[in-house]
Amino acid sequence: MGGADDPTVGEALYGMLLIGLAGVVIPALVVLPVIGLGIWAAHRLRARRTR
């Protein structure tokens, strides 16, 4: 605290914004395709059973 290399308030808020954004975007990039694959697989299995 109080050192010359301390980040300013703006830099700290910007860093927190980037970390928060990464915390939302990265899991979404993993979870949403998995949900889509699950929906697609369920649809394919149902379509195959009705034939």
Short mmCIF file of N, CA and C in Angstrom, two decimals:
data_model
loop_
_atom_site.label_atom_id
_atom_site.label_comp_id
_atom_site.label_asym_id
_atom_site.label_seq_id
_atom_site.Cartn_x
_atom_site.Cartn_y
_atom_site.Cartn_z
N MET A 1 0.84 -1.19 0.00
CA MET A 1 0.00 0.00 0.00
C MET A 1 0.87 1.23 0.00
N GLY A 2 0.50 2.15 -0.87
CA GLY A 2 1.21 3.40 -0.90
C GLY A 2 2.50 3.37 -1.69
N GLY A 3 2.81 2.22 -2.33
CA GLY A 3 4.03 2.13 -3.11
C GLY A 3 3.85 2.78 -4.47
N ALA A 4 4.95 3.02 -5.14
CA ALA A 4 4.89 3.67 -6.44
C ALA A 4 4.29 2.76 -7.51
N ASP A 5 4.32 1.45 -7.28
CA ASP A 5 3.81 0.52 -8.30
C ASP A 5 2.37 0.07 -8.04
N ASP A 6 1.69 0.71 -7.10
CA ASP A 6 0.30 0.36 -6.83
C ASP A 6 -0.58 0.76 -8.02
N PRO A 7 -1.57 -0.07 -8.37
CA PRO A 7 -2.45 0.31 -9.47
C PRO A 7 -3.39 1.44 -9.05
N THR A 8 -3.79 2.24 -10.01
CA THR A 8 -4.79 3.27 -9.72
C THR A 8 -6.16 2.61 -9.58
N VAL A 9 -7.11 3.39 -9.13
CA VAL A 9 -8.47 2.86 -8.97
C VAL A 9 -9.01 2.40 -10.32
N GLY A 10 -8.76 3.17 -11.36
CA GLY A 10 -9.24 2.80 -12.69
C GLY A 10 -8.63 1.50 -13.17
N GLU A 11 -7.34 1.33 -12.96
CA GLU A 11 -6.68 0.09 -13.37
C GLU A 11 -7.21 -1.10 -12.58
N ALA A 12 -7.47 -0.91 -11.29
CA ALA A 12 -8.00 -1.99 -10.47
C ALA A 12 -9.40 -2.39 -10.93
N LEU A 13 -10.25 -1.39 -11.24
CA LEU A 13 -11.60 -1.68 -11.71
C LEU A 13 -11.57 -2.37 -13.07
N TYR A 14 -10.66 -1.94 -13.93
CA TYR A 14 -10.52 -2.56 -15.25
C TYR A 14 -10.09 -4.02 -15.10
N GLY A 15 -9.16 -4.28 -14.20
CA GLY A 15 -8.72 -5.66 -13.96
C GLY A 15 -9.83 -6.53 -13.42
N MET A 16 -10.61 -5.97 -12.50
CA MET A 16 -11.74 -6.74 -11.95
C MET A 16 -12.78 -7.02 -13.03
N LEU A 17 -13.00 -6.04 -13.93
CA LEU A 17 -13.94 -6.25 -15.03
C LEU A 17 -13.48 -7.36 -15.95
N LEU A 18 -12.19 -7.37 -16.29
CA LEU A 18 -11.66 -8.43 -17.16
C LEU A 18 -11.77 -9.80 -16.51
N ILE A 19 -11.46 -9.88 -15.23
CA ILE A 19 -11.54 -11.17 -14.53
C ILE A 19 -13.00 -11.64 -14.46
N GLY A 20 -13.91 -10.72 -14.17
CA GLY A 20 -15.33 -11.07 -14.11
C GLY A 20 -15.86 -11.51 -15.47
N LEU A 21 -15.43 -10.80 -16.51
CA LEU A 21 -15.86 -11.16 -17.86
C LEU A 21 -15.33 -12.54 -18.25
N ALA A 22 -14.08 -12.80 -17.93
CA ALA A 22 -13.51 -14.12 -18.22
C ALA A 22 -14.24 -15.21 -17.43
N GLY A 23 -14.67 -14.88 -16.21
CA GLY A 23 -15.39 -15.84 -15.38
C GLY A 23 -16.76 -16.20 -15.93
N VAL A 24 -17.30 -15.34 -16.79
CA VAL A 24 -18.60 -15.62 -17.41
C VAL A 24 -18.42 -16.24 -18.79
N VAL A 25 -17.50 -15.70 -19.57
CA VAL A 25 -17.35 -16.12 -20.97
C VAL A 25 -16.75 -17.52 -21.08
N ILE A 26 -15.70 -17.79 -20.32
CA ILE A 26 -15.02 -19.09 -20.44
C ILE A 26 -15.94 -20.26 -20.06
N PRO A 27 -16.65 -20.20 -18.92
CA PRO A 27 -17.58 -21.31 -18.65
C PRO A 27 -18.70 -21.42 -19.69
N ALA A 28 -19.18 -20.28 -20.20
CA ALA A 28 -20.25 -20.33 -21.21
C ALA A 28 -19.76 -21.01 -22.48
N LEU A 29 -18.51 -20.79 -22.85
CA LEU A 29 -17.96 -21.43 -24.04
C LEU A 29 -17.86 -22.94 -23.87
N VAL A 30 -17.80 -23.40 -22.64
CA VAL A 30 -17.72 -24.85 -22.38
C VAL A 30 -19.12 -25.43 -22.20
N VAL A 31 -19.96 -24.76 -21.43
CA VAL A 31 -21.26 -25.33 -21.04
C VAL A 31 -22.27 -25.28 -22.18
N LEU A 32 -22.36 -24.18 -22.90
CA LEU A 32 -23.39 -24.06 -23.93
C LEU A 32 -23.24 -25.09 -25.05
N PRO A 33 -22.04 -25.34 -25.56
CA PRO A 33 -21.93 -26.41 -26.57
C PRO A 33 -22.31 -27.79 -26.03
N VAL A 34 -22.00 -28.05 -24.77
CA VAL A 34 -22.36 -29.34 -24.18
C VAL A 34 -23.88 -29.48 -24.10
N ILE A 35 -24.56 -28.41 -23.72
CA ILE A 35 -26.03 -28.43 -23.67
C ILE A 35 -26.58 -28.64 -25.08
N GLY A 36 -26.01 -27.96 -26.06
CA GLY A 36 -26.45 -28.12 -27.44
C GLY A 36 -26.26 -29.54 -27.93
N LEU A 37 -25.12 -30.13 -27.59
CA LEU A 37 -24.89 -31.52 -27.99
C LEU A 37 -25.89 -32.46 -27.34
N GLY A 38 -26.22 -32.20 -26.10
CA GLY A 38 -27.20 -33.03 -25.40
C GLY A 38 -28.58 -32.95 -26.05
N ILE A 39 -28.98 -31.74 -26.42
CA ILE A 39 -30.27 -31.57 -27.09
C ILE A 39 -30.25 -32.26 -28.45
N TRP A 40 -29.16 -32.09 -29.19
CA TRP A 40 -29.03 -32.72 -30.51
C TRP A 40 -29.07 -34.24 -30.39
N ALA A 41 -28.35 -34.80 -29.40
CA ALA A 41 -28.31 -36.26 -29.23
C ALA A 41 -29.69 -36.79 -28.84
N ALA A 42 -30.39 -36.08 -27.96
CA ALA A 42 -31.74 -36.52 -27.57
C ALA A 42 -32.67 -36.50 -28.77
N HIS A 43 -32.55 -35.49 -29.59
CA HIS A 43 -33.38 -35.41 -30.79
C HIS A 43 -33.08 -36.56 -31.75
N ARG A 44 -31.80 -36.85 -31.95
CA ARG A 44 -31.42 -37.94 -32.85
C ARG A 44 -31.92 -39.29 -32.33
N LEU A 45 -31.81 -39.52 -31.03
CA LEU A 45 -32.26 -40.79 -30.46
C LEU A 45 -33.77 -40.95 -30.60
N ARG A 46 -34.52 -39.88 -30.38
CA ARG A 46 -35.97 -39.97 -30.53
C ARG A 46 -36.36 -40.21 -31.97
N ALA A 47 -35.69 -39.55 -32.87
CA ALA A 47 -36.00 -39.71 -34.31
C ALA A 47 -35.70 -41.13 -34.77
N ARG A 48 -34.67 -41.73 -34.24
CA ARG A 48 -34.31 -43.08 -34.61
C ARG A 48 -35.31 -44.10 -34.08
N ARG A 49 -35.85 -43.85 -32.87
CA ARG A 49 -36.80 -44.79 -32.26
C ARG A 49 -38.15 -44.81 -32.98
N THR A 50 -38.55 -43.68 -33.58
CA THR A 50 -39.87 -43.63 -34.20
C THR A 50 -39.91 -44.28 -35.57
N ARG A 51 -38.76 -44.54 -36.17
CA ARG A 51 -38.76 -45.16 -37.50
C ARG A 51 -39.16 -46.61 -37.48
#
